[in-house]
PDB file of C-alpha atoms in Angstrom:
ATOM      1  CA  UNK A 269      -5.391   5.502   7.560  1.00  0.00           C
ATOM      2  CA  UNK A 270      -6.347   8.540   5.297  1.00  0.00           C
ATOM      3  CA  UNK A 271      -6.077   6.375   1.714  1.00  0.00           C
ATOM      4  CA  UNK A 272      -7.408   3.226   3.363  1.00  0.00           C
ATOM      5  CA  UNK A 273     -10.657   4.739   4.510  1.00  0.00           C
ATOM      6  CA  UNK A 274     -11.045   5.831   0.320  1.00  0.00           C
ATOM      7  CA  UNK A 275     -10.441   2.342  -0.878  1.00  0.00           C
ATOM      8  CA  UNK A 276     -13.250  -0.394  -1.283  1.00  0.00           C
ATOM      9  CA  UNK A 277     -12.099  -4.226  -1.815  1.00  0.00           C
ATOM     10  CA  UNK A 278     -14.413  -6.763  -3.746  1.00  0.00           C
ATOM     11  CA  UNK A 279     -15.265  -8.320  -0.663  1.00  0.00           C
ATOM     12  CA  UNK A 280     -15.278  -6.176   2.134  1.00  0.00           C
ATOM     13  CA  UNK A 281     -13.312  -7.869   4.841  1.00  0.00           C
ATOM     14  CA  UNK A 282     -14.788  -7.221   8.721  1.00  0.00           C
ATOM     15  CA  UNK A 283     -10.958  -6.806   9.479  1.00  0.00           C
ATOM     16  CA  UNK A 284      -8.274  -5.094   7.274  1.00  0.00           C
ATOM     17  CA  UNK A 285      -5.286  -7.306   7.754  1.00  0.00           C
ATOM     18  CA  UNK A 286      -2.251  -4.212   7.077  1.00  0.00           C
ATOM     19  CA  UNK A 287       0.704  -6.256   6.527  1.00  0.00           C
ATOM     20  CA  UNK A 288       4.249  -4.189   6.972  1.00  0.00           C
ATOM     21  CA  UNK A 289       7.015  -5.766   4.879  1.00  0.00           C
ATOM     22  CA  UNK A 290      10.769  -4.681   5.101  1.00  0.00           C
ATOM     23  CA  UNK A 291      12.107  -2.316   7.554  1.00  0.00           C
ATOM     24  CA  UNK A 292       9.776   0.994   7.887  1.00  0.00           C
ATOM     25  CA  UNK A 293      10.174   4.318   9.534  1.00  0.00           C
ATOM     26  CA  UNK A 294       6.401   4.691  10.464  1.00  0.00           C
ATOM     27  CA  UNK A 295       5.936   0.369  11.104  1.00  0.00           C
ATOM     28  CA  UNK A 296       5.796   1.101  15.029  1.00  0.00           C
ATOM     29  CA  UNK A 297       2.242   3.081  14.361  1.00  0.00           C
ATOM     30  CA  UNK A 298       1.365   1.253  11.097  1.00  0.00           C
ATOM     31  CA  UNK A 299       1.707  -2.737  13.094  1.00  0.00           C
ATOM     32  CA  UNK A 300       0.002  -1.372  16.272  1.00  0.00           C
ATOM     33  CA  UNK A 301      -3.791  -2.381  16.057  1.00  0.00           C
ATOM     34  CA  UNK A 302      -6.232   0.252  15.023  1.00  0.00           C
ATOM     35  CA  UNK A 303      -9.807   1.321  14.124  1.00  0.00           C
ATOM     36  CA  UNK A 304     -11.099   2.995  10.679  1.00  0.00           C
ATOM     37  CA  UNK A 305     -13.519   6.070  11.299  1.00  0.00           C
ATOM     38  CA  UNK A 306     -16.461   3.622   9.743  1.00  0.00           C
ATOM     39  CA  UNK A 307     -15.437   1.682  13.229  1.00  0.00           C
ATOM     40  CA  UNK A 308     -13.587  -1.443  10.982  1.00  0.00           C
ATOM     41  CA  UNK A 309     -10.893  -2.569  12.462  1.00  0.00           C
ATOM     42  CA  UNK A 310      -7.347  -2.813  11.238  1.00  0.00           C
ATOM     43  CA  UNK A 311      -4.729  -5.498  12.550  1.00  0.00           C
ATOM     44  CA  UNK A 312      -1.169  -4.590  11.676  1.00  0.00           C
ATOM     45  CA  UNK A 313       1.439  -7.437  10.780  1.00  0.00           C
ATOM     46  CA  UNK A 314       4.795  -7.849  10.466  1.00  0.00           C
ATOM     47  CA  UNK A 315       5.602  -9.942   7.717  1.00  0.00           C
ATOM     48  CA  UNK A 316       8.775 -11.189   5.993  1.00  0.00           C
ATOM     49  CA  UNK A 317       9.376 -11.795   2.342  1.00  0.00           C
ATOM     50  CA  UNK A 318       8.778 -15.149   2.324  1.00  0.00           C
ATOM     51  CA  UNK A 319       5.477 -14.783   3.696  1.00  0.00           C
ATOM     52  CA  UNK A 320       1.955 -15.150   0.988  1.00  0.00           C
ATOM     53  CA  UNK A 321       1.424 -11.514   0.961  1.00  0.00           C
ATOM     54  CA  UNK A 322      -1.468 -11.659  -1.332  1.00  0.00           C
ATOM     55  CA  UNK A 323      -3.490 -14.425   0.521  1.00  0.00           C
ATOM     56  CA  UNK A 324      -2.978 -12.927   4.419  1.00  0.00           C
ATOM     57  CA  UNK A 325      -2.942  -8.944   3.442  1.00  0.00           C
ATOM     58  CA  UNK A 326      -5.586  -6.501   2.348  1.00  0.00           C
ATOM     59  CA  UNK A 327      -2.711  -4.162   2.846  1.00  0.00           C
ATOM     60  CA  UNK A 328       0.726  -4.221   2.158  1.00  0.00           C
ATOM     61  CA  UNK A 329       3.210  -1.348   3.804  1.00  0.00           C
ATOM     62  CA  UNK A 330       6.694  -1.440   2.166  1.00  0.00           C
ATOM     63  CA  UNK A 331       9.016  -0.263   3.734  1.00  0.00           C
ATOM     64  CA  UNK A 332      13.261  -0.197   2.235  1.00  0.00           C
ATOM     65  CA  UNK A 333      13.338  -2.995   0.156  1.00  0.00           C
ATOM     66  CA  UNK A 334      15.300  -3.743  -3.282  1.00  0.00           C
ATOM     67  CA  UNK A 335      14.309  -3.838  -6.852  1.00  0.00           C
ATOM     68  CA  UNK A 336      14.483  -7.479  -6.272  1.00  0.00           C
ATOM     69  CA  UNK A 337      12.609  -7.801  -3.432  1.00  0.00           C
ATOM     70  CA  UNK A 338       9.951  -5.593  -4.447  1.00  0.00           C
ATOM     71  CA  UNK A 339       9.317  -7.435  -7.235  1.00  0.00           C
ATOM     72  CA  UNK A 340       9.233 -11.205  -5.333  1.00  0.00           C
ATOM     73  CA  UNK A 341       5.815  -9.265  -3.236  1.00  0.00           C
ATOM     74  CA  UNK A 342       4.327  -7.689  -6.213  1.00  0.00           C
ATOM     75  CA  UNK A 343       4.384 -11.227  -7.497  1.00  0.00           C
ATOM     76  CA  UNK A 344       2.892 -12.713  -4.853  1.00  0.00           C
ATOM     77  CA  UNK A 345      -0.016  -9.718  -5.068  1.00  0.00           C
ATOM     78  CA  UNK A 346      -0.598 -10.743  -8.495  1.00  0.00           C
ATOM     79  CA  UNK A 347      -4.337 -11.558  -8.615  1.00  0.00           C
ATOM     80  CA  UNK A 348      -5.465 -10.179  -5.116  1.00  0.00           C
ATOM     81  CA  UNK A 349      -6.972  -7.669  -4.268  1.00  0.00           C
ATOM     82  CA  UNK A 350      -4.397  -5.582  -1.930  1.00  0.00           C
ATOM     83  CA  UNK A 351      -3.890  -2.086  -1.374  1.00  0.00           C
ATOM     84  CA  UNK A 352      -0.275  -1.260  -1.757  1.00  0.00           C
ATOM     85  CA  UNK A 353       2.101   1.559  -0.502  1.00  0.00           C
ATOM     86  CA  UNK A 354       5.249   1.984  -0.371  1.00  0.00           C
ATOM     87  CA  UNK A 355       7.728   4.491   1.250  1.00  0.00           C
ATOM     88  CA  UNK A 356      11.291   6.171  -0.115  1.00  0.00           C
ATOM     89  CA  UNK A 357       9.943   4.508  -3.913  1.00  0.00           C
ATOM     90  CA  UNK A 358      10.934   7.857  -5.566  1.00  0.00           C
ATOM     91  CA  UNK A 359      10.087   6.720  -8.994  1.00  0.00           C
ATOM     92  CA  UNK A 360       7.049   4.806  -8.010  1.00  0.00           C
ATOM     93  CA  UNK A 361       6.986   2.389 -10.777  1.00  0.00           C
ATOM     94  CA  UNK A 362       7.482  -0.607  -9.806  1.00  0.00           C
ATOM     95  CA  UNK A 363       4.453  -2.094  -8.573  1.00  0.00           C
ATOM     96  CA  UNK A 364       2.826   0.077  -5.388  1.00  0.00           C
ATOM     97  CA  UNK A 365      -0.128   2.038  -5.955  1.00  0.00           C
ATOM     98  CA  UNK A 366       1.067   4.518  -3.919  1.00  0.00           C
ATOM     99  CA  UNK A 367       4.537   5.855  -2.790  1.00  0.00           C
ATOM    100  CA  UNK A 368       4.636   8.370   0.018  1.00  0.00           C
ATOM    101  CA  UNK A 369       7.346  11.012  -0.005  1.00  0.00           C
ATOM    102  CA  UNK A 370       8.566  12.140   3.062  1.00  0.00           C
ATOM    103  CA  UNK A 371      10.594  15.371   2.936  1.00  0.00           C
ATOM    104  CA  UNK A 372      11.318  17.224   6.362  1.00  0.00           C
ATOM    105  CA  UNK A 373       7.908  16.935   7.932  1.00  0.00           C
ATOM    106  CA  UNK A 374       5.715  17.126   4.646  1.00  0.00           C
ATOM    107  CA  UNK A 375       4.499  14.366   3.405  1.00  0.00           C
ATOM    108  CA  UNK A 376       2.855  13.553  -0.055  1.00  0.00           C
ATOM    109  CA  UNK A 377       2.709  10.684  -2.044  1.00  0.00           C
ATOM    110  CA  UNK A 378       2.887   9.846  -6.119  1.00  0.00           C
ATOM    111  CA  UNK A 379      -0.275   7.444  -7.751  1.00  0.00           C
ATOM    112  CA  UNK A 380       0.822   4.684 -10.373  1.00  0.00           C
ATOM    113  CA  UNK A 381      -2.406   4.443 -12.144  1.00  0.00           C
ATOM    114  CA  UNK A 382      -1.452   1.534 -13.671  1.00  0.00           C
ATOM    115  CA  UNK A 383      -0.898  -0.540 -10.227  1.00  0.00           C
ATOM    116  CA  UNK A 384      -4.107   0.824  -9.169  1.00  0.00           C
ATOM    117  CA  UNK A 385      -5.941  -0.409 -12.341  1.00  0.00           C
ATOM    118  CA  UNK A 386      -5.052  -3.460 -12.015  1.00  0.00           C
ATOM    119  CA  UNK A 387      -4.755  -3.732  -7.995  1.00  0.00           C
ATOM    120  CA  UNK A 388      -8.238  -5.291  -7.737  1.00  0.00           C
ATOM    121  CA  UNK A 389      -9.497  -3.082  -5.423  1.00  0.00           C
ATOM    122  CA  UNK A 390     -11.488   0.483  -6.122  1.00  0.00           C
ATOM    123  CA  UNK A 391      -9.960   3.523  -4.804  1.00  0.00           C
ATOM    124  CA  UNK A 392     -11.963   7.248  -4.503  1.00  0.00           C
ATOM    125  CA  UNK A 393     -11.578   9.315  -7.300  1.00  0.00           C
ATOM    126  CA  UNK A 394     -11.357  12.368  -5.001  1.00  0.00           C
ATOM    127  CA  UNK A 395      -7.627  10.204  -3.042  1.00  0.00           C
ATOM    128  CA  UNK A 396      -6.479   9.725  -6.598  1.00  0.00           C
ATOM    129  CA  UNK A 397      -6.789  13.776  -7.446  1.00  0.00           C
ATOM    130  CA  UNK A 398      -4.842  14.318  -4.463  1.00  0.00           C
ATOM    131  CA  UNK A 399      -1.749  12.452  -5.201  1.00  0.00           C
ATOM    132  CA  UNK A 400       0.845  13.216  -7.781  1.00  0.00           C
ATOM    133  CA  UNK A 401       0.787  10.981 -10.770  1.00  0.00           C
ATOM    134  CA  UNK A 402       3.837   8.912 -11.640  1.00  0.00           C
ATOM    135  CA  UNK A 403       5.054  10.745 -15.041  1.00  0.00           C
ATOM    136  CA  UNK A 404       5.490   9.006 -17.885  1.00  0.00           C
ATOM    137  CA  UNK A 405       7.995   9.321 -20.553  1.00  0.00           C
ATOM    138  CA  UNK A 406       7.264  10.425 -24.167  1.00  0.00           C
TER     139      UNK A 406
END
């Protein structure tokens, strides 16, 4: 909930629609219905890869999905504005704004300021110092 309380949509939606796609290690807590801190609510969904991620999600979870398959949801994202994160994306390049890294019982997560740039939503300055940013090559 941490880096979806820091992120602002266009339209604020009176319900953040978290859509969970692939299988996830944390999709038990992340599909079970919640509340923000500002008292929004948060509906999680289970949703397979043929669903329209980008018009039924504010949110999209990833969970262990190919190359291939990662690339068929950033697709359908393509023009929405959706908050994306993905888990065990080491490289965090491919499309998610952010990647969470899971190692014993740390976790952190890497930024692709690229995704987030063009993600069409707005995300606090003070979540994107946190993270780790996706290095680039020379």
């Amino acid at each position: 909930m941490g880096i979806i309380s820091y992120t602002r949509w266009p339209v604020e939606p009176p319900q953040l629609r978290l859509c969970v796609i692939g299988p996830a290690d944390y999709a038990d807590d992340l599909v079970a219905d919640a509340t923000q801190p500002s008292g929004r609510p948060v509906r999680g969904i289970r949703l397979g890869l043929g669903g329209s991620a980008g018009a039924d999600c504010d949110i999209v979870y990833l969970g262990r999905l190919g190359e291939a398959e990662k690339r068929q949801v950033f697709a359908q994202l393509a023009g929405h504005p959706v908050l994306s994160i993905s888990e065990h994306d080491e490289s965090c390049a491919v499309g998610s704004m952010f990647c969470l890294q899971v190692r014993g019982t740390e976790v952190s997560f890497q930024i692709n300021l690229d995704s987030v740039a063009r993600g069409g939503v707005r995300v606090s300055p003070k979540v994107l110092q946190l993270g780790r940013r996706k290095e680039t090559l020379p």
